Short mmCIF file of C-alpha atoms and ligand atoms in Angstrom, two decimals:
data_model
loop_
_atom_site.label_atom_id
_atom_site.label_comp_id
_atom_site.label_asym_id
_atom_site.label_seq_id
_atom_site.Cartn_x
_atom_site.Cartn_y
_atom_site.Cartn_z
CA MET G 1394 68.79 29.07 -17.56
CA ARG G 1395 72.45 29.61 -18.12
CA ASN G 1396 74.33 32.87 -18.52
CA ILE G 1397 74.57 34.13 -22.08
CA VAL G 1398 78.25 34.59 -22.94
CA LEU G 1399 79.14 36.69 -25.99
CA ILE G 1400 82.43 36.12 -27.77
CA GLY G 1401 83.78 37.68 -30.97
CA LEU G 1402 86.29 40.12 -32.38
CA PRO G 1403 86.77 43.54 -30.80
CA GLY G 1404 84.09 45.79 -32.29
CA SER G 1405 81.71 42.95 -33.17
CA GLY G 1406 79.00 44.46 -30.90
CA LYS G 1407 79.29 42.30 -27.79
CA SER G 1408 78.78 45.16 -25.31
CA THR G 1409 76.07 46.99 -27.26
CA LEU G 1410 74.02 43.91 -28.18
CA GLY G 1411 74.61 42.26 -24.80
CA ALA G 1412 73.32 45.29 -22.89
CA LEU G 1413 70.24 45.50 -25.14
CA ALA G 1414 69.39 41.80 -24.77
CA ALA G 1415 69.91 41.90 -20.99
CA LYS G 1416 67.58 44.88 -20.66
CA ARG G 1417 64.91 43.22 -22.77
CA PHE G 1418 64.89 40.03 -20.72
CA GLY G 1419 65.43 41.61 -17.30
CA LEU G 1420 68.83 39.94 -16.88
CA ASP G 1421 72.02 41.41 -15.42
CA PHE G 1422 74.65 42.63 -17.84
CA LEU G 1423 78.36 42.27 -17.25
CA ASP G 1424 81.10 43.68 -19.49
CA MET G 1425 84.28 41.81 -18.61
CA ASP G 1426 86.62 44.55 -19.91
CA ALA G 1427 84.72 47.18 -17.91
CA GLU G 1428 85.03 44.97 -14.81
CA ILE G 1429 88.79 44.63 -15.34
CA GLU G 1430 89.12 48.42 -15.70
CA ARG G 1431 87.07 48.98 -12.56
CA GLU G 1432 89.11 46.49 -10.53
CA ALA G 1433 92.46 47.81 -11.81
CA GLY G 1434 91.44 51.45 -11.51
CA MET G 1435 92.77 52.21 -15.00
CA SER G 1436 91.77 51.75 -18.63
CA ILE G 1437 92.64 48.62 -20.65
CA SER G 1438 95.04 50.76 -22.76
CA GLU G 1439 96.82 51.89 -19.59
CA ILE G 1440 97.09 48.28 -18.31
CA PHE G 1441 98.60 47.24 -21.64
CA SER G 1442 101.14 50.09 -21.76
CA LYS G 1443 102.07 49.90 -18.08
CA TYR G 1444 102.14 46.10 -17.47
CA GLY G 1445 101.96 44.49 -20.93
CA GLU G 1446 99.55 41.97 -22.47
CA PRO G 1447 100.49 38.91 -20.30
CA HIS G 1448 99.45 40.79 -17.17
CA PHE G 1449 96.18 41.81 -18.82
CA ARG G 1450 95.49 38.16 -19.73
CA GLU G 1451 95.94 37.18 -16.06
CA LEU G 1452 93.40 39.82 -15.04
CA GLU G 1453 91.09 38.58 -17.80
CA THR G 1454 91.25 34.99 -16.50
CA ALA G 1455 90.37 36.19 -12.99
CA ALA G 1456 87.48 38.21 -14.47
CA ALA G 1457 86.26 35.16 -16.44
CA ARG G 1458 86.22 33.05 -13.27
CA ALA G 1459 84.30 35.73 -11.38
CA ALA G 1460 81.84 36.18 -14.28
CA ALA G 1461 81.24 32.42 -14.42
CA ARG G 1462 79.93 32.55 -10.84
CA ARG G 1463 77.18 34.96 -11.84
CA LEU G 1464 73.63 33.75 -12.55
CA ARG G 1465 71.02 35.10 -15.00
CA CYS G 1466 73.56 37.34 -16.64
CA VAL G 1467 74.56 38.39 -20.17
CA ILE G 1468 78.35 38.51 -20.25
CA ALA G 1469 80.28 40.44 -22.91
CA THR G 1470 83.81 39.03 -23.00
CA GLY G 1471 86.88 40.79 -24.31
CA GLY G 1472 87.89 39.83 -27.87
CA GLY G 1473 90.83 37.77 -26.58
CA ALA G 1474 88.98 35.82 -23.87
CA VAL G 1475 89.07 32.76 -26.17
CA LEU G 1476 92.88 32.72 -26.17
CA ARG G 1477 92.92 30.80 -22.91
CA ALA G 1478 90.88 27.60 -22.87
CA GLU G 1479 90.54 27.87 -19.08
CA ASN G 1480 88.57 31.14 -19.52
CA MET G 1481 86.09 29.44 -21.80
CA ARG G 1482 85.90 26.31 -19.66
CA ALA G 1483 84.87 28.47 -16.70
CA LEU G 1484 82.39 30.55 -18.69
CA ARG G 1485 80.83 27.50 -20.37
CA GLU G 1486 80.20 25.70 -17.10
CA ASN G 1487 77.08 27.77 -16.53
CA GLY G 1488 76.92 29.64 -19.82
CA PHE G 1489 75.53 29.41 -23.33
CA VAL G 1490 78.22 30.84 -25.61
CA VAL G 1491 77.24 32.92 -28.65
CA PHE G 1492 79.81 33.93 -31.28
CA LEU G 1493 78.91 37.31 -32.77
CA ASP G 1494 80.24 36.79 -36.29
CA ARG G 1495 80.69 40.24 -37.79
CA PRO G 1496 82.90 40.49 -40.91
CA PRO G 1497 86.28 42.12 -40.07
CA ALA G 1498 85.98 44.55 -43.01
CA GLN G 1499 82.73 45.88 -41.57
CA ILE G 1500 84.29 46.16 -38.11
CA ALA G 1501 87.32 47.99 -39.54
CA ASN G 1502 85.03 50.61 -41.12
CA GLY G 1503 83.25 51.58 -37.97
CA LEU G 1504 85.90 51.03 -35.34
CA ASP G 1505 87.56 53.56 -33.06
CA ALA G 1506 90.99 51.84 -33.07
CA GLY G 1507 92.43 54.41 -30.68
CA ALA G 1508 90.33 53.03 -27.81
CA ARG G 1509 91.52 49.45 -28.38
CA PRO G 1510 95.12 48.69 -27.56
CA LEU G 1511 95.38 45.61 -29.76
CA LEU G 1512 94.28 47.66 -32.76
CA ALA G 1513 96.66 50.52 -32.06
CA GLY G 1514 98.71 49.55 -35.17
CA GLY G 1515 95.73 50.33 -37.41
CA THR G 1516 92.47 48.66 -38.39
CA ASP G 1517 94.32 46.17 -40.66
CA ARG G 1518 95.08 44.36 -37.45
CA ILE G 1519 91.44 43.31 -37.15
CA HIS G 1520 91.84 41.13 -40.26
CA ARG G 1521 94.86 39.47 -38.70
CA LEU G 1522 93.03 38.92 -35.41
CA SER G 1523 90.15 37.37 -37.36
CA ARG G 1524 92.51 34.95 -39.11
CA GLU G 1525 94.18 34.04 -35.81
CA ARG G 1526 91.05 33.68 -33.67
CA ARG G 1527 88.14 32.65 -35.87
CA LYS G 1528 88.71 28.92 -35.34
CA ARG G 1529 88.70 29.47 -31.58
CA TYR G 1530 85.48 31.49 -31.68
CA LEU G 1531 83.82 28.70 -33.64
CA ALA G 1532 85.22 25.96 -31.43
CA PHE G 1533 84.01 27.51 -28.17
CA ALA G 1534 80.60 28.67 -29.43
CA ASP G 1535 77.30 26.89 -28.74
CA ALA G 1536 75.76 29.14 -31.41
CA ARG G 1537 77.09 31.42 -34.17
CA LEU G 1538 75.15 34.59 -34.83
CA PRO G 1539 75.91 36.14 -38.24
CA CYS G 1540 76.00 39.95 -37.73
CA ALA G 1541 76.73 41.18 -41.27
CA ALA G 1542 73.22 42.54 -41.85
CA GLY G 1543 73.45 45.31 -39.25
CA LEU G 1544 72.81 46.00 -35.60
CA LYS G 1545 69.02 45.63 -35.71
CA ASP G 1546 69.12 42.17 -37.30
CA ALA G 1547 71.90 41.03 -34.99
CA SER G 1548 70.00 42.31 -31.97
CA GLU G 1549 66.85 40.42 -32.99
CA GLY G 1550 68.91 37.27 -33.66
CA LEU G 1551 70.51 37.50 -30.24
CA CYS G 1552 67.15 38.06 -28.55
CA ARG G 1553 65.81 34.92 -30.27
CA LEU G 1554 68.73 32.91 -28.87
CA VAL G 1555 68.31 34.38 -25.38
CA ARG G 1556 64.58 33.65 -25.62
CA CYS G 1557 65.37 29.94 -26.02
CA GLU G 1558 67.38 30.05 -22.78
CA TYR G 1559 64.83 32.22 -20.94
CA PRO G 1560 61.37 31.25 -22.19
CA ASP G 1561 58.17 32.33 -20.45
CA ALA G 1562 58.10 29.00 -18.68
CA ALA G 1563 60.80 26.40 -18.11
CA PHE G 1564 60.16 22.79 -17.12
CA ALA G 1565 62.38 19.76 -16.62
CA VAL G 1566 62.43 16.10 -15.71
CA ILE G 1567 64.80 15.10 -12.92
CA GLY G 1568 66.12 11.62 -12.21
CA ASP G 1569 69.17 9.40 -12.44
CA PRO G 1570 69.82 7.94 -14.95
CA ILE G 1571 68.12 10.51 -17.16
CA GLY G 1572 70.04 10.42 -20.45
CA HIS G 1573 67.55 7.95 -21.97
CA SER G 1574 64.50 10.04 -21.05
CA LEU G 1575 61.88 10.52 -23.76
CA SER G 1576 60.15 13.24 -21.71
CA PRO G 1577 61.88 16.26 -23.33
CA ALA G 1578 60.88 15.00 -26.81
CA ILE G 1579 57.25 14.51 -25.71
CA HIS G 1580 56.78 17.76 -23.77
CA ASN G 1581 58.65 20.00 -26.21
CA ALA G 1582 56.56 18.60 -29.10
CA VAL G 1583 53.37 19.28 -27.13
CA PHE G 1584 54.44 22.84 -26.18
CA ALA G 1585 55.42 23.58 -29.80
CA ALA G 1586 52.07 22.27 -31.08
CA LEU G 1587 50.23 24.45 -28.56
CA GLY G 1588 52.36 27.49 -29.43
CA ALA G 1589 53.35 27.72 -25.74
CA ASP G 1590 56.64 29.54 -25.08
CA CYS G 1591 57.93 26.82 -22.80
CA ARG G 1592 61.09 24.81 -22.76
CA TYR G 1593 61.54 21.35 -21.23
CA SER G 1594 64.88 19.73 -20.48
CA ALA G 1595 66.28 16.71 -18.67
CA ILE G 1596 68.41 17.26 -15.56
CA ARG G 1597 70.42 14.49 -13.92
CA VAL G 1598 69.93 14.68 -10.17
CA PRO G 1599 71.73 11.84 -8.38
CA LYS G 1600 70.20 10.27 -5.27
CA GLY G 1601 70.90 12.44 -2.22
CA ARG G 1602 71.18 15.67 -4.25
CA LEU G 1603 67.53 16.73 -4.24
CA ASP G 1604 68.23 19.52 -1.72
CA VAL G 1605 70.65 21.24 -4.11
CA PHE G 1606 68.28 20.82 -7.05
CA VAL G 1607 65.23 22.17 -5.21
CA GLU G 1608 67.17 25.19 -3.93
CA ARG G 1609 68.26 26.04 -7.47
CA ALA G 1610 64.78 25.38 -8.87
CA ARG G 1611 63.36 27.88 -6.36
CA PHE G 1612 66.08 30.42 -7.11
CA PHE G 1613 65.48 30.20 -10.86
CA ASP G 1614 61.72 30.18 -10.31
CA LEU G 1615 61.45 26.97 -12.37
CA SER G 1616 57.83 26.70 -13.54
CA GLY G 1617 57.56 22.99 -12.79
CA PHE G 1618 59.25 19.64 -13.13
CA ASN G 1619 58.60 15.94 -13.47
CA VAL G 1620 60.21 13.43 -11.14
CA THR G 1621 61.36 9.95 -12.03
CA ILE G 1622 63.48 7.14 -10.56
CA PRO G 1623 64.88 7.38 -7.87
CA HIS G 1624 63.17 10.50 -6.45
CA LYS G 1625 59.39 9.90 -6.58
CA GLN G 1626 59.11 9.39 -2.84
CA ASP G 1627 62.18 11.32 -1.67
CA ILE G 1628 60.96 14.59 -3.23
CA ILE G 1629 57.97 14.85 -0.86
CA PRO G 1630 59.72 16.46 2.15
CA PHE G 1631 61.02 19.23 -0.15
CA LEU G 1632 57.55 20.26 -1.34
CA ASP G 1633 55.10 22.83 0.05
CA GLY G 1634 51.99 20.72 -0.51
CA LEU G 1635 50.55 17.61 -2.17
CA ASP G 1636 47.36 17.05 -4.09
CA GLU G 1637 45.08 14.25 -2.94
CA GLU G 1638 46.22 11.57 -5.42
CA ALA G 1639 49.93 12.15 -4.64
CA ALA G 1640 49.25 12.08 -0.89
CA LEU G 1641 47.26 8.87 -1.32
CA CYS G 1642 50.01 6.92 -3.05
CA GLY G 1643 52.94 8.64 -1.31
CA ALA G 1644 54.71 9.34 -4.60
CA VAL G 1645 55.05 12.44 -6.79
CA ASN G 1646 55.88 12.55 -10.48
CA THR G 1647 54.84 16.15 -11.24
CA VAL G 1648 55.64 19.36 -9.36
CA ARG G 1649 54.13 22.73 -10.24
CA ASN G 1650 55.39 26.08 -9.05
CA GLU G 1651 52.24 27.79 -7.78
CA GLY G 1652 53.24 31.36 -6.93
CA GLY G 1653 56.52 30.22 -5.40
CA ARG G 1654 55.05 27.15 -3.67
CA PHE G 1655 56.08 23.76 -5.06
CA ILE G 1656 53.01 21.49 -5.11
CA GLY G 1657 53.33 17.76 -5.87
CA TYR G 1658 50.97 15.73 -8.06
CA ASN G 1659 50.89 12.17 -9.33
CA THR G 1660 49.81 11.56 -12.91
CA ASP G 1661 51.25 8.01 -13.19
CA MET G 1662 48.20 6.27 -11.75
CA GLU G 1663 45.71 8.16 -13.86
CA GLY G 1664 48.06 7.90 -16.86
CA LEU G 1665 47.99 4.10 -16.86
CA LEU G 1666 44.24 4.08 -16.32
CA ARG G 1667 43.78 6.41 -19.31
CA ALA G 1668 45.99 4.13 -21.42
CA VAL G 1669 43.96 1.08 -20.31
CA GLU G 1670 40.70 2.93 -21.03
CA GLY G 1671 42.12 3.77 -24.45
CA ARG G 1672 41.80 0.01 -25.11
CA GLY G 1673 38.19 0.02 -24.04
CA ARG G 1674 39.00 -1.52 -20.63
CA ALA G 1675 38.49 -0.30 -17.06
CA TYR G 1676 39.63 -1.33 -13.57
CA GLY G 1677 36.06 -1.16 -12.26
CA GLY G 1678 34.71 -4.74 -11.89
CA ALA G 1679 37.90 -6.25 -13.36
CA GLY G 1680 40.38 -8.77 -12.00
CA VAL G 1681 43.71 -6.89 -11.96
CA ALA G 1682 46.98 -8.82 -11.61
CA ILE G 1683 50.07 -6.76 -10.81
CA LEU G 1684 53.60 -8.10 -11.10
CA GLY G 1685 55.83 -6.22 -8.63
CA ALA G 1686 55.12 -4.23 -5.49
CA GLY G 1687 57.28 -1.12 -5.92
CA GLY G 1688 56.30 2.52 -6.48
CA ALA G 1689 54.45 2.05 -9.77
CA ALA G 1690 52.68 -1.10 -8.54
CA ALA G 1691 51.53 0.82 -5.45
CA GLY G 1692 49.92 3.47 -7.61
CA ILE G 1693 48.19 0.87 -9.77
CA ALA G 1694 46.91 -1.14 -6.79
CA MET G 1695 45.53 1.98 -5.09
CA LYS G 1696 43.91 3.26 -8.24
CA ALA G 1697 42.40 -0.14 -9.01
CA ALA G 1698 41.11 -0.40 -5.41
CA CYS G 1699 39.58 3.10 -5.56
CA GLU G 1700 38.04 2.30 -8.96
CA ARG G 1701 36.39 -0.79 -7.41
CA ALA G 1702 38.28 -3.56 -9.15
CA ARG G 1703 36.65 -6.95 -8.51
CA ARG G 1704 39.87 -8.51 -7.28
CA ILE G 1705 43.49 -7.28 -7.13
CA THR G 1706 46.38 -9.75 -7.01
CA ILE G 1707 49.85 -8.48 -6.16
CA PHE G 1708 52.80 -10.73 -7.10
CA ALA G 1709 56.06 -9.91 -5.35
CA ARG G 1710 59.30 -11.65 -4.54
CA ARG G 1711 59.21 -10.07 -1.06
CA PRO G 1712 55.98 -10.96 0.78
CA ALA G 1713 56.38 -8.10 3.27
CA GLN G 1714 56.48 -5.56 0.45
CA ALA G 1715 53.32 -7.00 -1.11
CA GLU G 1716 51.55 -7.02 2.26
CA GLU G 1717 52.46 -3.38 2.92
CA LEU G 1718 51.08 -2.49 -0.51
CA ARG G 1719 47.88 -4.41 0.19
CA ARG G 1720 47.34 -2.44 3.40
CA ARG G 1721 47.97 0.89 1.66
CA ALA G 1722 45.56 0.03 -1.15
CA LEU G 1723 42.89 -0.88 1.42
CA ARG G 1724 43.45 2.44 3.22
CA ALA G 1725 43.22 4.33 -0.08
CA ALA G 1726 39.98 2.56 -0.98
CA ALA G 1727 38.53 3.38 2.44
CA ALA G 1728 39.57 7.04 2.07
CA ARG G 1729 37.80 7.19 -1.28
CA GLY G 1730 34.69 5.47 0.02
CA ALA G 1731 35.22 2.34 -2.10
CA PRO G 1732 33.80 -0.84 -0.49
CA ASP G 1733 36.34 -3.33 0.89
CA PRO G 1734 38.13 -4.57 -2.25
CA GLU G 1735 39.50 -8.10 -2.40
CA ILE G 1736 43.29 -7.83 -2.49
CA ARG G 1737 45.49 -10.94 -2.52
CA THR G 1738 49.25 -11.19 -2.32
CA GLU G 1739 51.15 -13.99 -4.05
CA ALA G 1740 54.76 -15.06 -4.46
CA MET G 1741 56.28 -14.08 -7.78
CA GLU G 1742 57.16 -17.60 -8.79
CA PRO G 1743 55.87 -19.64 -11.74
CA ARG G 1744 53.48 -22.03 -10.02
CA ALA G 1745 51.77 -19.41 -7.87
CA MET G 1746 51.46 -17.13 -10.90
CA CYS G 1747 49.88 -19.85 -13.07
CA ASP G 1748 47.26 -20.47 -10.36
CA ALA G 1749 46.51 -16.89 -9.48
CA VAL G 1750 46.13 -15.29 -12.93
CA ARG G 1751 43.18 -17.54 -13.92
CA ASP G 1752 40.58 -14.84 -13.29
CA ALA G 1753 42.54 -11.74 -14.34
CA ASP G 1754 41.16 -9.34 -16.95
CA ILE G 1755 44.16 -7.03 -16.88
CA LEU G 1756 47.73 -8.16 -16.15
CA ILE G 1757 50.34 -5.46 -15.60
CA ASN G 1758 54.09 -5.89 -15.32
CA ALA G 1759 55.36 -3.25 -12.87
CA THR G 1760 58.86 -4.69 -12.45
CA PRO G 1761 61.98 -3.82 -14.45
CA LEU G 1762 62.08 -7.42 -15.79
CA GLY G 1763 62.65 -7.25 -19.56
CA MET G 1764 63.84 -3.64 -19.57
CA SER G 1765 66.71 -2.71 -21.92
CA GLY G 1766 70.02 -2.56 -20.15
CA THR G 1767 68.94 -4.65 -17.13
CA LYS G 1768 69.68 -8.13 -18.54
CA SER G 1769 66.90 -9.43 -16.27
CA GLU G 1770 63.93 -11.31 -17.67
CA HIS G 1771 60.80 -13.09 -16.38
CA ALA G 1772 61.76 -16.57 -15.18
CA SER G 1773 58.89 -18.12 -17.14
CA PHE G 1774 55.94 -17.08 -19.29
CA ALA G 1775 53.96 -20.22 -18.46
CA PHE G 1776 51.42 -18.06 -16.56
CA LEU G 1777 50.21 -16.74 -19.92
CA GLU G 1778 48.80 -20.22 -20.65
CA TYR G 1779 46.46 -19.82 -17.65
CA LEU G 1780 45.41 -16.23 -18.29
CA PRO G 1781 41.90 -15.88 -19.79
CA VAL G 1782 42.11 -15.05 -23.50
CA ARG G 1783 40.07 -11.89 -22.97
CA ALA G 1784 42.80 -10.39 -20.77
CA LEU G 1785 44.77 -7.26 -21.64
CA VAL G 1786 48.52 -7.71 -21.02
CA CYS G 1787 50.31 -4.47 -20.10
CA ASP G 1788 53.96 -3.71 -19.54
CA LEU G 1789 55.02 -0.43 -17.94
CA ILE G 1790 58.40 -0.74 -19.62
CA TYR G 1791 58.82 1.39 -22.77
CA GLU G 1792 62.45 0.54 -23.57
CA PRO G 1793 62.20 -1.71 -25.54
CA ALA G 1794 58.86 -0.70 -27.02
CA ARG G 1795 57.83 -4.38 -27.27
CA THR G 1796 59.15 -6.38 -24.32
CA LYS G 1797 59.47 -10.16 -24.41
CA LEU G 1798 56.37 -10.35 -22.18
CA LEU G 1799 54.34 -8.43 -24.77
CA ARG G 1800 55.72 -10.49 -27.66
CA GLU G 1801 55.00 -13.75 -25.83
CA ALA G 1802 51.47 -12.51 -25.02
CA ALA G 1803 50.82 -11.37 -28.61
CA THR G 1804 51.86 -14.74 -30.03
CA ARG G 1805 49.25 -16.33 -27.74
CA GLY G 1806 46.60 -13.96 -29.08
CA PHE G 1807 46.36 -11.50 -26.17
CA GLU G 1808 45.73 -7.81 -26.66
CA THR G 1809 48.78 -5.92 -25.38
CA LEU G 1810 49.62 -2.44 -24.13
CA GLY G 1811 53.21 -1.10 -23.93
CA GLY G 1812 54.61 1.43 -21.46
CA LEU G 1813 54.80 4.18 -24.04
CA ASP G 1814 51.04 4.73 -23.96
CA MET G 1815 51.23 5.26 -20.21
CA LEU G 1816 54.29 7.48 -20.52
CA ILE G 1817 52.49 9.72 -23.01
CA ALA G 1818 49.24 9.73 -21.03
CA GLN G 1819 50.98 10.74 -17.76
CA ALA G 1820 52.99 13.39 -19.66
CA LEU G 1821 49.83 14.96 -21.12
CA LEU G 1822 48.20 14.99 -17.69
CA ALA G 1823 51.35 16.68 -16.33
CA ASP G 1824 51.13 19.30 -19.12
CA GLU G 1825 47.53 19.99 -18.16
CA ILE G 1826 48.78 20.69 -14.63
CA PHE G 1827 51.74 22.77 -15.87
CA LEU G 1828 49.66 24.88 -18.26
CA GLY G 1829 46.51 24.95 -16.13
CA ARG G 1830 44.15 23.96 -18.93
CA ALA G 1831 42.58 20.88 -20.50
CA LEU G 1832 44.30 19.47 -23.58
CA ASP G 1833 43.07 17.49 -26.57
CA ALA G 1834 44.53 14.14 -25.46
CA ASP G 1835 43.70 12.22 -28.67
CA ALA G 1836 45.43 14.62 -31.04
CA LEU G 1837 48.37 15.29 -28.73
CA SER G 1838 48.94 11.56 -28.01
CA LYS G 1839 49.49 10.96 -31.73
CA LEU G 1840 51.78 13.95 -31.96
CA ALA G 1841 53.76 12.81 -28.90
CA ALA G 1842 54.07 9.26 -30.31
CA GLY G 1843 55.48 10.79 -33.52
CA ALA G 1844 57.98 12.85 -31.50
CA VAL G 1845 59.09 9.70 -29.63
CA ALA G 1846 59.55 7.82 -32.93
CA ASP G 1847 61.67 10.72 -34.28
CA GLU G 1848 63.72 10.80 -31.09
CA ARG G 1849 64.32 7.04 -31.23
CA ARG G 1850 65.39 7.30 -34.89
CA SER G 1851 67.83 10.10 -34.10
CA VAL G 1852 69.27 8.18 -31.11
CA ARG G 1853 69.73 5.10 -33.33
CA ALA G 1854 71.40 7.21 -36.04
CA SER G 1855 73.78 8.85 -33.58
CA ARG G 1856 74.60 5.45 -32.03
CA ARG G 1857 75.36 4.10 -35.52
CA ALA G 1858 77.49 7.16 -36.27
CA SER G 1859 79.45 6.87 -33.02
CA GLY G 1860 79.79 3.10 -33.59
CA ASN G 1861 81.21 3.79 -37.06
CA ALA G 1862 83.51 6.48 -35.69
CA GLY G 1863 84.64 4.04 -32.98
CA ARG G 1864 85.26 1.35 -35.60
CA ARG G 1865 87.16 3.88 -37.76
CA ARG G 1866 89.26 4.90 -34.77
CA ARG G 1867 90.04 1.24 -34.01
CA ILE G 1868 91.00 0.54 -37.63
CA GLU G 1869 93.14 3.68 -37.79
CA GLY G 1870 94.68 2.58 -34.48
CA GLU G 1871 95.42 -0.86 -35.91
CA HIS G 1872 97.21 0.80 -38.81
CA GLY G 1873 99.28 2.78 -36.38
P1 NAP F 821 60.45 0.13 -8.11
O1 NAP F 821 59.79 1.00 -7.12
O2 NAP F 821 61.93 -0.08 -8.03
O3 NAP F 821 59.71 -1.31 -8.05
C1 NAP F 821 60.13 -2.41 -8.80
C2 NAP F 821 59.44 -3.67 -8.32
O4 NAP F 821 59.90 -4.74 -9.13
C3 NAP F 821 59.77 -4.05 -6.88
O5 NAP F 821 58.68 -4.70 -6.30
C4 NAP F 821 60.93 -4.99 -7.06
O6 NAP F 821 61.09 -5.88 -6.00
C5 NAP F 821 60.46 -5.76 -8.27
N1 NAP F 821 61.59 -6.41 -8.93
C6 NAP F 821 62.74 -5.84 -9.36
N2 NAP F 821 63.54 -6.77 -9.91
C7 NAP F 821 62.87 -7.95 -9.80
C8 NAP F 821 63.18 -9.29 -10.16
N3 NAP F 821 64.34 -9.60 -10.76
N4 NAP F 821 62.28 -10.26 -9.91
C9 NAP F 821 61.12 -9.95 -9.30
N5 NAP F 821 60.77 -8.71 -8.93
C10 NAP F 821 61.64 -7.72 -9.18
O7 NAP F 821 60.21 0.65 -9.60
P2 NAP F 821 58.89 1.38 -10.16
O8 NAP F 821 59.04 2.86 -10.07
O9 NAP F 821 57.70 0.74 -9.53
O10 NAP F 821 58.98 1.01 -11.71
C11 NAP F 821 58.74 -0.31 -12.14
C12 NAP F 821 58.85 -0.36 -13.65
O11 NAP F 821 57.83 0.43 -14.24
C13 NAP F 821 60.16 0.19 -14.16
O12 NAP F 821 60.58 -0.62 -15.23
C14 NAP F 821 59.81 1.57 -14.66
O13 NAP F 821 60.65 1.98 -15.70
C15 NAP F 821 58.38 1.36 -15.15
N6 NAP F 821 57.58 2.60 -15.13
C16 NAP F 821 57.05 3.05 -16.31
C17 NAP F 821 56.28 4.17 -16.32
C18 NAP F 821 55.70 4.65 -17.63
O14 NAP F 821 55.28 5.81 -17.73
N7 NAP F 821 55.62 3.81 -18.63
C19 NAP F 821 56.00 4.89 -15.15
C20 NAP F 821 56.54 4.39 -13.95
C21 NAP F 821 57.33 3.24 -13.96
P3 NAP F 821 62.26 -5.62 -4.94
O15 NAP F 821 61.82 -4.40 -4.15
O16 NAP F 821 62.30 -6.86 -4.16
O17 NAP F 821 63.50 -5.33 -5.72
#
């Protein structure tokens, strides 16, 4: 929800269109030239004739810096604001820049040159300004809005662009790292399919910066957000309430703005269960083996305990962590009225794993072992030889789509389930919370999987392109 910054030649309609768009969307409007005149106590023409253009440019830079500090504002810049890169750097920091591209001949026809000092020499000057500045307008713009077809068309075009920045509802996923997130592709595809005027983006929030994010989210009245590593637990003190499932597992992955109150939910646990059920399996009555004892494993253990799994085995490299998880799962089961489930903890080492997976119906990897970029891998897959052939082997990891664990399991004839199914299932459950209505999970899961495939293709293509560009640069470098 950035400012909307309008750039373009004098007379291209920045003030008129900007004021109209601001009024329509209930945003503030700021005309930088009018601000400069107000501050200086004289007109722009008087500033030019009394102090010259360099002095005016100084005032313009100060005005650009002040404008950049505004929030929820449409800003009409002066035609020459692009002459100094520092002006545009400041305005772009929190602004979406739109170039109003009106042909100079059309501007010359309708322009009152007397009111514009730079056009005092006659309207021919506008053509020269266009030749001098066009490249800069294009270089600094996030979007170009052709304005040749008249004010009405231009106004509608601008409103469409502003609409994208200020939709009816805005959502985000926060985490760090977040660049790899598939969530925007999934949620935006779902919103588009539902015809919902919502926008979903990814925001990097480093550890320790949740306070700043939550303050801004409240100020902007963000409709809701998803939470991923490393904030699922840390977000809780910043919220106004928790639903039962989130309170039970002590982790939140979905926050909804309910009339100004931020309420936390957890759709991870139910998401994995839905994905497992999608394979015709259930936790109820099953032997569930969980590798890892972190946040995701906690959710799975508690859900499996509440769903009355026959036996839950938690494998962890730190026994204390597994024991703590066991106690929490027992408490959760008691709170839900599930009879005392059998929960064992085991060391995450090959021999113990081979012994303890013999009666598992569902095995779930909830560690980052095998994840792209981590270079870590399971020490051994020998435990697969001891797993009953009927077992479903799941991996929460979705990058890569098929981890080594899943490939090893598939070659031994096991049915497998990758992390993408869970990711999509928890995202659809989050959208049900965000939109406050039930969704057609079957149809939307397929649509979301298609959006993820498209996103992965486009990431691969851009990596190839930047790899080629890098290679080209190196070769050019080698040739001096
Ligand atoms: P977490 O809280 O950091 O827990 C990770 C667990 O794995 C901890 O028990 C950790 O033990 C253990 N572990 C880490 N490295 C290990 C190693 N080299 N050997 C043995 N154990 C190791 O993370 P999380 O939030 O539970 O996430 C776990 C995985 O699930 C991640 O890969 C995450 O991307 C994935 N995930 C996927 C989805 C989805 O929608 N598909 C949702 C949530 C999570 P220590 O504490 O001793 O390090």
